[in-house]
Amino acid sequence: MAHEAQANGTNPLAPHQPLKSPPDVQEVERLAHPQNTLLAEDSAVTKAEKLERHGDQQSIREPDAKRIKTDPSVDFGSGSRDGTGSERRTGIAPIKPEYLVRAPGSARDRGTVVQDDDAAEGAAHEPSQAHSDNRGKRKEKSKGQNTSRSFGSSRDEVGLCSSRMSRPEFSPSECQYGDKCRFEHDLRKYLQTWKRADLSTFEGICPIWKAKGRCNVGWKCRFVGSHMLEKETADGRKELVLIENPEIDDALRHEVSSTGIGTLNDISTGAKSDLMKRRFKTPKADAYNKWLDAQSQKLEEKQGDQASKNDPQADGETENPLQAKEENRANYISSPFLPSEKRRIYFGPETPVLAPLTTQGNLPFRRLCVSLGAQLTYSEMAMSLPLIQGQRSEWALMRAHESESTPPAFNAQGPIVKDYDNTRDLKFGAQIAANKPWQALKTAEILTKLCPHLRLIDLNCGCPIDLVYRTGAGSALLDSQAKLDRIVRGMNAVSDDIPITVKIRMGTKDNKPTALKLIDRLIYGGQDADMYGGRGSSVAAITLHGRSRQQRYTKSADWEYIADCAALIKRLNEKGDALTDTVRETDPNSQPAGGKVYFIGNGDCYSHIDYQRHLSEAKVDSVMVARGALIKPWVFEEIEKGQYLDKTASERLAMVEQFVRYGLETWGSDEMGVGTTRRFLLEWLSFAYRYVPIGILEHLPPRLQDRPPAWRGRNELESLLGSDNYKDWIKISEIFLGPAHKDFRFEPKHKSNSYEIQAEG
């Protein structure tokens, strides 16, 4: 009876209260899992992730009218739908249906998950899980960046002694270790037993030998068969000898060094030794730092006296502001020397800038970008203290290629400073990070003396990484504007004719930008400028990344704020002489060369359309390209030609081949050089795979923040280049570098706890 009553809707226990029908299953699911519902306030990336997870279900989509209100980019009446009725979803790359592996929203079938650029930028830097088996064991402390990643090693099982490396078989050099040497002295045994087989790529010819006539790694070369032969001696014996390329002039053969072909700014071993042993003298930096400390102490005393005079409980009258200014000027002691006249530089619409990119901004990649149209380049960010200490790994970042010493493009499209000589200009600049004035000043003087091929020295004030921020360097300087001002002033005083520039962010916290105030201070000095003679910092150019440190890459760059800063700089450049505050009037000797401060915008530039829009709307002098160049290096070619370039898979693979060739010329063609080239190639491919060919997109322009659903290319090679599985990247590397060494390891950054600084721009 109870079942019959329930079926009829009657409550057997309380007939006056009817039974309610069970709730709808979908409603229960919605209440139990509210996160499955797309909310209007969700970010674009969050929407894309939820669409991938739950599918394109009508039940979880917002009404069109509501979507128009919450997402202004959606315009259902003006071209957001094509002839087939499709629309462009925010955060998702609009791939044509015929190239989709599955419908948008279905589960991805790829080996890894697409990550945002700050996914591996976590605050913690513990060792990755890959090394958890070593718990309890004492491990040597890792040094440098990305300490939680392991790349294994690429070395010969038994190495060849350096006394035999480039010598004929029967006339080696003398080994200083004799019988105690742990390396192989028998050349034939080394070649047959310990050295891996020669590579057959590049037609089996050593790229270094082909370009410069001789190979600097000798018998250790993985292409040694192309520059060796066995000849018969006078006594009838067979001797192995190395040969030179007869097609190359003798003068070019002498240019090959241990640091690669055509490299510049390679300091000597003696200079590194002097730095390590603290024998390298920096008289300018030492004198200026001493003066700077004295001025800072006076400033602290002045602030203390001012606080006591302004105390309402203190006796006596408050100080007259005009009298205080006169006393400050009377107490001012001039610096040991004024900044030297700087070399004139130029930034204009025809000079797109490649951002300083840690790890990816290596010499071969910069060389590739220059060949594709990049007009200005920067070194990877180098830390000041290791440079002062002469660390070889840090000084390697200062090397440039001879193509970077050529003048940038110059069509006089932008404002030109007086006496600018394009023939004296060059493309390459160095970027450093420092947390103390004495470090920055010493580094600037050392670079000026040891690196003759520098366009400028840039101070990094935007790096968001905790490891850098906690030391007071990088973006931490944005909250210490007085210290930053002193650093830039001092660097200008000791850098001879090399201009000093800065790269900053909007600020350290969201919704609290400080860049406008900082820009004003750098150009005309702050409240304490009278302690330094009432002068500006002499900064030659300022680059602004339109994000805060806290924001990282979770939102698009704020180009409206960049435009506000550009307008401020324009006003300061044009009306500086009209300032009524005489204390802030600037001395011409303290101004940048030509009296103009250039302003460069940075953030989310992925096409020539983005580049031209930023120039015309934000009114910046030029635009710096970072992630866009990593994903699509030919973005500079598109900017130059003013059109999209639908590169074929074969053309893109040719760029990979070019990078490999440049890598071997830089790091060597021996086992270690091949391994290093492979590692940095994979680092680049970890960005390059994100390129979606414009030929398979329904809507243009492509957007840097868009993430694609699973797709296939127009041919197998295009699909391979677009794979997000790092094992496929290794397959691509093997096309040109052969099978990886048995001890080689590669761990993508998004699989480790390491931080990601390479896309800081």
mmCIF file of N, CA and C in Angstrom, residues 569-686:
data_model
loop_
_atom_site.group_PDB
_atom_site.id
_atom_site.type_symbol
_atom_site.label_atom_id
_atom_site.label_comp_id
_atom_site.label_asym_id
_atom_site.label_seq_id
_atom_site.Cartn_x
_atom_site.Cartn_y
_atom_site.Cartn_z
ATOM 1 N N ILE A 569 55.747 60.997 -21.081
ATOM 2 C CA ILE A 569 57.120 61.170 -21.568
ATOM 3 C C ILE A 569 57.168 62.189 -22.693
ATOM 4 N N LYS A 570 56.165 62.170 -23.540
ATOM 5 C CA LYS A 570 56.138 63.149 -24.628
ATOM 6 C C LYS A 570 56.050 64.563 -24.068
ATOM 7 N N ARG A 571 55.206 64.747 -23.042
ATOM 8 C CA ARG A 571 55.087 66.075 -22.439
ATOM 9 C C ARG A 571 56.396 66.493 -21.773
ATOM 10 N N LEU A 572 57.028 65.547 -21.078
ATOM 11 C CA LEU A 572 58.280 65.881 -20.404
ATOM 12 C C LEU A 572 59.390 66.180 -21.408
ATOM 13 N N ASN A 573 59.391 65.461 -22.524
ATOM 14 C CA ASN A 573 60.393 65.737 -23.552
ATOM 15 C C ASN A 573 60.193 67.106 -24.188
ATOM 16 N N GLU A 574 58.921 67.482 -24.394
ATOM 17 C CA GLU A 574 58.622 68.715 -25.119
ATOM 18 C C GLU A 574 58.614 69.948 -24.225
ATOM 19 N N LYS A 575 58.222 69.777 -22.976
ATOM 20 C CA LYS A 575 57.996 70.948 -22.132
ATOM 21 C C LYS A 575 58.874 70.967 -20.894
ATOM 22 N N GLY A 576 59.963 70.254 -20.927
ATOM 23 C CA GLY A 576 60.828 70.220 -19.765
ATOM 24 C C GLY A 576 61.358 71.587 -19.385
ATOM 25 N N ASP A 577 61.664 72.407 -20.371
ATOM 26 C CA ASP A 577 62.225 73.733 -20.087
ATOM 27 C C ASP A 577 61.187 74.689 -19.508
ATOM 28 N N ALA A 578 59.899 74.318 -19.635
ATOM 29 C CA ALA A 578 58.851 75.231 -19.181
ATOM 30 C C ALA A 578 58.401 74.943 -17.752
ATOM 31 N N LEU A 579 59.053 73.993 -17.071
ATOM 32 C CA LEU A 579 58.663 73.675 -15.702
ATOM 33 C C LEU A 579 58.876 74.891 -14.804
ATOM 34 N N THR A 580 57.903 75.164 -13.986
ATOM 35 C CA THR A 580 57.992 76.323 -13.103
ATOM 36 C C THR A 580 58.762 76.035 -11.829
ATOM 37 N N ASP A 581 58.882 74.755 -11.469
ATOM 38 C CA ASP A 581 59.615 74.389 -10.254
ATOM 39 C C ASP A 581 61.101 74.435 -10.565
ATOM 40 N N THR A 582 61.766 75.503 -10.150
ATOM 41 C CA THR A 582 63.169 75.687 -10.526
ATOM 42 C C THR A 582 64.069 74.641 -9.913
ATOM 43 N N VAL A 583 63.650 74.048 -8.783
ATOM 44 C CA VAL A 583 64.486 73.015 -8.166
ATOM 45 C C VAL A 583 64.607 71.819 -9.083
ATOM 46 N N ARG A 584 63.567 71.604 -9.930
ATOM 47 C CA ARG A 584 63.561 70.425 -10.786
ATOM 48 C C ARG A 584 64.048 70.728 -12.188
ATOM 49 N N GLU A 585 64.522 71.939 -12.425
ATOM 50 C CA GLU A 585 65.111 72.215 -13.726
ATOM 51 C C GLU A 585 66.343 71.347 -13.915
ATOM 52 N N THR A 586 66.526 70.839 -15.105
ATOM 53 C CA THR A 586 67.591 69.882 -15.348
ATOM 54 C C THR A 586 68.775 70.519 -16.040
ATOM 55 N N ASP A 587 69.921 70.004 -15.690
ATOM 56 C CA ASP A 587 71.171 70.427 -16.320
ATOM 57 C C ASP A 587 71.326 69.651 -17.621
ATOM 58 N N PRO A 588 71.662 70.309 -18.727
ATOM 59 C CA PRO A 588 71.831 69.577 -19.997
ATOM 60 C C PRO A 588 72.832 68.441 -19.890
ATOM 61 N N ASN A 589 73.843 68.587 -19.021
ATOM 62 C CA ASN A 589 74.838 67.525 -18.878
ATOM 63 C C ASN A 589 74.248 66.254 -18.269
ATOM 64 N N SER A 590 73.114 66.393 -17.556
ATOM 65 C CA SER A 590 72.514 65.230 -16.902
ATOM 66 C C SER A 590 71.431 64.588 -17.746
ATOM 67 N N GLN A 591 71.161 65.157 -18.906
ATOM 68 C CA GLN A 591 70.112 64.633 -19.759
ATOM 69 C C GLN A 591 70.655 63.550 -20.691
ATOM 70 N N PRO A 592 69.785 62.666 -21.181
ATOM 71 C CA PRO A 592 70.240 61.661 -22.151
ATOM 72 C C PRO A 592 70.736 62.323 -23.417
ATOM 73 N N ALA A 593 71.520 61.585 -24.164
ATOM 74 C CA ALA A 593 72.114 62.146 -25.373
ATOM 75 C C ALA A 593 71.037 62.704 -26.293
ATOM 76 N N GLY A 594 71.181 63.962 -26.648
ATOM 77 C CA GLY A 594 70.204 64.598 -27.508
ATOM 78 C C GLY A 594 69.005 65.139 -26.763
ATOM 79 N N GLY A 595 68.916 64.927 -25.441
ATOM 80 C CA GLY A 595 67.824 65.466 -24.646
ATOM 81 C C GLY A 595 66.506 64.744 -24.783
ATOM 82 N N LYS A 596 66.471 63.580 -25.444
ATOM 83 C CA LYS A 596 65.218 62.841 -25.621
ATOM 84 C C LYS A 596 65.276 61.502 -24.915
ATOM 85 N N VAL A 597 64.202 61.164 -24.204
ATOM 86 C CA VAL A 597 64.057 59.842 -23.597
ATOM 87 C C VAL A 597 63.123 59.027 -24.480
ATOM 88 N N TYR A 598 63.611 57.922 -25.008
ATOM 89 C CA TYR A 598 62.776 57.049 -25.834
ATOM 90 C C TYR A 598 61.903 56.172 -24.942
ATOM 91 N N PHE A 599 60.740 55.779 -25.489
ATOM 92 C CA PHE A 599 59.795 54.964 -24.725
ATOM 93 C C PHE A 599 59.342 53.792 -25.581
ATOM 94 N N ILE A 600 59.504 52.587 -25.042
ATOM 95 C CA ILE A 600 59.179 51.354 -25.765
ATOM 96 C C ILE A 600 58.115 50.603 -24.987
ATOM 97 N N GLY A 601 57.066 50.175 -25.659
ATOM 98 C CA GLY A 601 56.006 49.393 -25.036
ATOM 99 C C GLY A 601 56.246 47.905 -25.212
ATOM 100 N N ASN A 602 55.717 47.115 -24.274
ATOM 101 C CA ASN A 602 55.975 45.673 -24.292
ATOM 102 C C ASN A 602 54.757 44.931 -23.753
ATOM 103 N N GLY A 603 54.360 43.870 -24.473
ATOM 104 C CA GLY A 603 53.279 43.018 -23.995
ATOM 105 C C GLY A 603 52.317 42.602 -25.087
ATOM 106 N N ASP A 604 52.211 41.289 -25.318
ATOM 107 C CA ASP A 604 51.185 40.699 -26.188
ATOM 108 C C ASP A 604 51.271 41.158 -27.639
ATOM 109 N N CYS A 605 52.452 41.337 -28.165
ATOM 110 C CA CYS A 605 52.614 41.657 -29.584
ATOM 111 C C CYS A 605 52.859 40.356 -30.332
ATOM 112 N N TYR A 606 51.933 40.001 -31.235
ATOM 113 C CA TYR A 606 51.987 38.691 -31.880
ATOM 114 C C TYR A 606 51.872 38.778 -33.399
ATOM 115 N N SER A 607 51.702 39.974 -33.932
ATOM 116 C CA SER A 607 51.551 40.125 -35.382
ATOM 117 C C SER A 607 51.858 41.560 -35.771
ATOM 118 N N HIS A 608 51.949 41.799 -37.072
ATOM 119 C CA HIS A 608 52.175 43.162 -37.546
ATOM 120 C C HIS A 608 50.982 44.052 -37.225
ATOM 121 N N ILE A 609 49.799 43.445 -37.109
ATOM 122 C CA ILE A 609 48.612 44.220 -36.747
ATOM 123 C C ILE A 609 48.759 44.758 -35.328
ATOM 124 N N ASP A 610 49.174 43.896 -34.401
ATOM 125 C CA ASP A 610 49.413 44.342 -33.026
ATOM 126 C C ASP A 610 50.474 45.434 -32.990
ATOM 127 N N TYR A 611 51.549 45.223 -33.725
ATOM 128 C CA TYR A 611 52.672 46.167 -33.716
ATOM 129 C C TYR A 611 52.229 47.550 -34.182
ATOM 130 N N GLN A 612 51.550 47.609 -35.324
ATOM 131 C CA GLN A 612 51.130 48.895 -35.864
ATOM 132 C C GLN A 612 50.065 49.549 -34.987
ATOM 133 N N ARG A 613 49.191 48.747 -34.390
ATOM 134 C CA ARG A 613 48.168 49.326 -33.517
ATOM 135 C C ARG A 613 48.796 49.974 -32.285
ATOM 136 N N HIS A 614 49.800 49.307 -31.712
ATOM 137 C CA HIS A 614 50.453 49.870 -30.536
ATOM 138 C C HIS A 614 51.188 51.167 -30.888
ATOM 139 N N LEU A 615 51.801 51.215 -32.061
ATOM 140 C CA LEU A 615 52.492 52.435 -32.471
ATOM 141 C C LEU A 615 51.512 53.597 -32.656
ATOM 142 N N SER A 616 50.391 53.316 -33.299
ATOM 143 C CA SER A 616 49.457 54.390 -33.636
ATOM 144 C C SER A 616 48.583 54.798 -32.459
ATOM 145 N N GLU A 617 48.181 53.840 -31.624
ATOM 146 C CA GLU A 617 47.258 54.153 -30.533
ATOM 147 C C GLU A 617 47.986 54.529 -29.249
ATOM 148 N N ALA A 618 49.031 53.773 -28.890
ATOM 149 C CA ALA A 618 49.753 54.066 -27.650
ATOM 150 C C ALA A 618 50.813 55.146 -27.842
ATOM 151 N N LYS A 619 51.184 55.435 -29.088
ATOM 152 C CA LYS A 619 52.170 56.477 -29.404
ATOM 153 C C LYS A 619 53.546 56.176 -28.803
ATOM 154 N N VAL A 620 53.913 54.905 -28.752
ATOM 155 C CA VAL A 620 55.254 54.539 -28.291
ATOM 156 C C VAL A 620 56.231 54.697 -29.451
ATOM 157 N N ASP A 621 57.511 54.793 -29.118
ATOM 158 C CA ASP A 621 58.518 54.920 -30.177
ATOM 159 C C ASP A 621 58.740 53.597 -30.898
ATOM 160 N N SER A 622 58.701 52.496 -30.159
ATOM 161 C CA SER A 622 58.846 51.172 -30.757
ATOM 162 C C SER A 622 58.184 50.164 -29.822
ATOM 163 N N VAL A 623 58.146 48.916 -30.252
ATOM 164 C CA VAL A 623 57.488 47.853 -29.488
ATOM 165 C C VAL A 623 58.476 46.708 -29.298
ATOM 166 N N MET A 624 58.523 46.202 -28.078
ATOM 167 C CA MET A 624 59.365 45.055 -27.752
ATOM 168 C C MET A 624 58.532 43.781 -27.833
ATOM 169 N N VAL A 625 59.073 42.763 -28.482
ATOM 170 C CA VAL A 625 58.363 41.500 -28.698
ATOM 171 C C VAL A 625 59.051 40.408 -27.890
ATOM 172 N N ALA A 626 58.278 39.639 -27.119
ATOM 173 C CA ALA A 626 58.853 38.586 -26.275
ATOM 174 C C ALA A 626 58.271 37.232 -26.655
ATOM 175 N N ARG A 627 57.152 36.846 -26.014
ATOM 176 C CA ARG A 627 56.576 35.530 -26.296
ATOM 177 C C ARG A 627 56.181 35.381 -27.755
ATOM 178 N N GLY A 628 55.735 36.471 -28.365
ATOM 179 C CA GLY A 628 55.353 36.394 -29.779
ATOM 180 C C GLY A 628 56.492 35.933 -30.653
ATOM 181 N N ALA A 629 57.736 36.341 -30.310
ATOM 182 C CA ALA A 629 58.903 35.912 -31.086
ATOM 183 C C ALA A 629 59.261 34.467 -30.786
ATOM 184 N N LEU A 630 59.044 34.021 -29.564
ATOM 185 C CA LEU A 630 59.332 32.626 -29.237
ATOM 186 C C LEU A 630 58.394 31.688 -29.974
ATOM 187 N N ILE A 631 57.135 32.069 -30.072
ATOM 188 C CA ILE A 631 56.155 31.228 -30.762
ATOM 189 C C ILE A 631 56.283 31.371 -32.268
ATOM 190 N N LYS A 632 56.566 32.569 -32.733
ATOM 191 C CA LYS A 632 56.588 32.868 -34.172
ATOM 192 C C LYS A 632 57.749 33.809 -34.463
ATOM 193 N N PRO A 633 58.966 33.296 -34.640
ATOM 194 C CA PRO A 633 60.124 34.176 -34.841
ATOM 195 C C PRO A 633 60.006 35.072 -36.074
ATOM 196 N N TRP A 634 59.232 34.652 -37.062
ATOM 197 C CA TRP A 634 59.095 35.459 -38.277
ATOM 198 C C TRP A 634 58.104 36.611 -38.087
ATOM 199 N N VAL A 635 57.687 36.875 -36.842
ATOM 200 C CA VAL A 635 56.842 38.038 -36.590
ATOM 201 C C VAL A 635 57.572 39.312 -37.016
ATOM 202 N N PHE A 636 58.904 39.328 -36.928
ATOM 203 C CA PHE A 636 59.670 40.499 -37.369
ATOM 204 C C PHE A 636 59.598 40.654 -38.883
ATOM 205 N N GLU A 637 59.572 39.544 -39.588
ATOM 206 C CA GLU A 637 59.429 39.593 -41.041
ATOM 207 C C GLU A 637 58.042 40.108 -41.419
ATOM 208 N N GLU A 638 57.023 39.687 -40.661
ATOM 209 C CA GLU A 638 55.673 40.180 -40.913
ATOM 210 C C GLU A 638 55.593 41.688 -40.662
ATOM 211 N N ILE A 639 56.261 42.159 -39.613
ATOM 212 C CA ILE A 639 56.267 43.590 -39.309
ATOM 213 C C ILE A 639 56.924 44.371 -40.438
ATOM 214 N N GLU A 640 58.021 43.846 -40.943
ATOM 215 C CA GLU A 640 58.735 44.535 -42.020
ATOM 216 C C GLU A 640 57.917 44.596 -43.297
ATOM 217 N N LYS A 641 57.214 43.485 -43.620
ATOM 218 C CA LYS A 641 56.453 43.415 -44.868
ATOM 219 C C LYS A 641 55.017 43.908 -44.708
ATOM 220 N N GLY A 642 54.554 44.018 -43.452
ATOM 221 C CA GLY A 642 53.201 44.512 -43.221
ATOM 222 C C GLY A 642 52.117 43.560 -43.646
ATOM 223 N N GLN A 643 52.347 42.255 -43.522
ATOM 224 C CA GLN A 643 51.337 41.271 -43.906
ATOM 225 C C GLN A 643 51.566 39.963 -43.169
ATOM 226 N N TYR A 644 50.487 39.157 -43.098
ATOM 227 C CA TYR A 644 50.621 37.835 -42.508
ATOM 228 C C TYR A 644 51.413 36.926 -43.442
ATOM 229 N N LEU A 645 52.213 36.052 -42.858
ATOM 230 C CA LEU A 645 52.978 35.081 -43.627
ATOM 231 C C LEU A 645 52.601 33.689 -43.142
ATOM 232 N N ASP A 646 51.913 32.958 -44.007
ATOM 233 C CA ASP A 646 51.489 31.598 -43.666
ATOM 234 C C ASP A 646 52.635 30.644 -43.975
ATOM 235 N N LYS A 647 53.569 30.537 -43.045
ATOM 236 C CA LYS A 647 54.735 29.694 -43.259
ATOM 237 C C LYS A 647 54.331 28.222 -43.336
ATOM 238 N N THR A 648 54.852 27.547 -44.333
ATOM 239 C CA THR A 648 54.579 26.121 -44.455
ATOM 240 C C THR A 648 55.373 25.352 -43.407
ATOM 241 N N ALA A 649 55.002 24.100 -43.211
ATOM 242 C CA ALA A 649 55.720 23.259 -42.256
ATOM 243 C C ALA A 649 57.176 23.098 -42.672
ATOM 244 N N SER A 650 57.427 23.006 -43.973
ATOM 245 C CA SER A 650 58.803 22.871 -44.455
ATOM 246 C C SER A 650 59.618 24.120 -44.162
ATOM 247 N N GLU A 651 59.005 25.289 -44.321
ATOM 248 C CA GLU A 651 59.711 26.536 -44.008
ATOM 249 C C GLU A 651 60.015 26.633 -42.524
ATOM 250 N N ARG A 652 59.087 26.208 -41.691
ATOM 251 C CA ARG A 652 59.317 26.238 -40.245
ATOM 252 C C ARG A 652 60.391 25.237 -39.846
ATOM 253 N N LEU A 653 60.409 24.082 -40.493
ATOM 254 C CA LEU A 653 61.446 23.100 -40.197
ATOM 255 C C LEU A 653 62.810 23.625 -40.631
ATOM 256 N N ALA A 654 62.837 24.407 -41.697
ATOM 257 C CA ALA A 654 64.100 25.012 -42.135
ATOM 258 C C ALA A 654 64.628 25.985 -41.080
ATOM 259 N N MET A 655 63.730 26.660 -40.362
ATOM 260 C CA MET A 655 64.167 27.531 -39.269
ATOM 261 C C MET A 655 64.768 26.712 -38.133
ATOM 262 N N VAL A 656 64.174 25.555 -37.867
ATOM 263 C CA VAL A 656 64.739 24.655 -36.857
ATOM 264 C C VAL A 656 66.144 24.231 -37.277
ATOM 265 N N GLU A 657 66.304 23.887 -38.542
ATOM 266 C CA GLU A 657 67.623 23.504 -39.051
ATOM 267 C C GLU A 657 68.623 24.653 -38.913
ATOM 268 N N GLN A 658 68.151 25.869 -39.202
ATOM 269 C CA GLN A 658 69.036 27.028 -39.078
ATOM 270 C C GLN A 658 69.451 27.239 -37.630
ATOM 271 N N PHE A 659 68.515 27.067 -36.703
ATOM 272 C CA PHE A 659 68.852 27.201 -35.286
ATOM 273 C C PHE A 659 69.888 26.157 -34.886
ATOM 274 N N VAL A 660 69.712 24.924 -35.347
ATOM 275 C CA VAL A 660 70.662 23.858 -35.019
ATOM 276 C C VAL A 660 72.045 24.204 -35.561
ATOM 277 N N ARG A 661 72.091 24.688 -36.777
ATOM 278 C CA ARG A 661 73.383 25.068 -37.369
ATOM 279 C C ARG A 661 74.046 26.169 -36.543
ATOM 280 N N TYR A 662 73.265 27.182 -36.182
ATOM 281 C CA TYR A 662 73.802 28.259 -35.349
ATOM 282 C C TYR A 662 74.234 27.738 -33.986
ATOM 283 N N GLY A 663 73.465 26.788 -33.441
ATOM 284 C CA GLY A 663 73.811 26.224 -32.149
ATOM 285 C C GLY A 663 75.131 25.477 -32.178
ATOM 286 N N LEU A 664 75.348 24.672 -33.213
ATOM 287 C CA LEU A 664 76.609 23.938 -33.339
ATOM 288 C C LEU A 664 77.777 24.894 -33.532
ATOM 289 N N GLU A 665 77.558 25.976 -34.273
ATOM 290 C CA GLU A 665 78.627 26.954 -34.464
ATOM 291 C C GLU A 665 78.950 27.696 -33.164
ATOM 292 N N THR A 666 77.969 27.804 -32.270
ATOM 293 C CA THR A 666 78.173 28.517 -31.005
ATOM 294 C C THR A 666 78.729 27.607 -29.922
ATOM 295 N N TRP A 667 78.129 26.438 -29.739
ATOM 296 C CA TRP A 667 78.487 25.549 -28.622
ATOM 297 C C TRP A 667 79.402 24.400 -29.014
ATOM 298 N N GLY A 668 79.674 24.262 -30.299
ATOM 299 C CA GLY A 668 80.589 23.222 -30.738
ATOM 300 C C GLY A 668 79.870 22.017 -31.312
ATOM 301 N N SER A 669 80.604 21.241 -32.117
ATOM 302 C CA SER A 669 80.026 20.064 -32.772
ATOM 303 C C SER A 669 80.486 18.765 -32.126
ATOM 304 N N ASP A 670 81.041 18.855 -30.904
ATOM 305 C CA ASP A 670 81.379 17.629 -30.181
ATOM 306 C C ASP A 670 80.151 17.140 -29.436
ATOM 307 N N GLU A 671 80.306 16.066 -28.659
ATOM 308 C CA GLU A 671 79.162 15.471 -27.972
ATOM 309 C C GLU A 671 78.492 16.469 -27.038
ATOM 310 N N MET A 672 79.295 17.226 -26.313
ATOM 311 C CA MET A 672 78.725 18.201 -25.387
ATOM 312 C C MET A 672 78.019 19.326 -26.131
ATOM 313 N N GLY A 673 78.601 19.808 -27.218
ATOM 314 C CA GLY A 673 77.973 20.867 -27.995
ATOM 315 C C GLY A 673 76.674 20.424 -28.629
ATOM 316 N N VAL A 674 76.635 19.193 -29.123
ATOM 317 C CA VAL A 674 75.397 18.652 -29.690
ATOM 318 C C VAL A 674 74.327 18.562 -28.610
ATOM 319 N N GLY A 675 74.709 18.114 -27.408
ATOM 320 C CA GLY A 675 73.744 18.024 -26.319
ATOM 321 C C GLY A 675 73.223 19.386 -25.899
ATOM 322 N N THR A 676 74.102 20.388 -25.846
ATOM 323 C CA THR A 676 73.669 21.740 -25.489
ATOM 324 C C THR A 676 72.741 22.307 -26.545
ATOM 325 N N THR A 677 73.078 22.106 -27.805
ATOM 326 C CA THR A 677 72.214 22.566 -28.888
ATOM 327 C C THR A 677 70.852 21.907 -28.808
ATOM 328 N N ARG A 678 70.822 20.610 -28.533
ATOM 329 C CA ARG A 678 69.556 19.895 -28.432
ATOM 330 C C ARG A 678 68.708 20.458 -27.280
ATOM 331 N N ARG A 679 69.358 20.691 -26.141
ATOM 332 C CA ARG A 679 68.630 21.181 -24.980
ATOM 333 C C ARG A 679 67.962 22.526 -25.267
ATOM 334 N N PHE A 680 68.718 23.483 -25.863
ATOM 335 C CA PHE A 680 68.144 24.795 -26.109
ATOM 336 C C PHE A 680 67.153 24.773 -27.274
ATOM 337 N N LEU A 681 67.321 23.844 -28.204
ATOM 338 C CA LEU A 681 66.314 23.670 -29.247
ATOM 339 C C LEU A 681 64.992 23.229 -28.625
ATOM 340 N N LEU A 682 65.045 22.278 -27.706
ATOM 341 C CA LEU A 682 63.827 21.801 -27.048
ATOM 342 C C LEU A 682 63.183 22.905 -26.220
ATOM 343 N N GLU A 683 64.010 23.750 -25.599
ATOM 344 C CA GLU A 683 63.460 24.877 -24.851
ATOM 345 C C GLU A 683 62.674 25.800 -25.781
ATOM 346 N N TRP A 684 63.216 26.036 -26.974
ATOM 347 C CA TRP A 684 62.496 26.876 -27.929
ATOM 348 C C TRP A 684 61.230 26.179 -28.422
ATOM 349 N N LEU A 685 61.318 24.892 -28.737
ATOM 350 C CA LEU A 685 60.145 24.170 -29.235
ATOM 351 C C LEU A 685 59.027 24.120 -28.205
ATOM 352 N N SER A 686 59.370 24.263 -26.920
ATOM 353 C CA SER A 686 58.333 24.274 -25.890
ATOM 354 C C SER A 686 57.457 25.512 -25.996
#
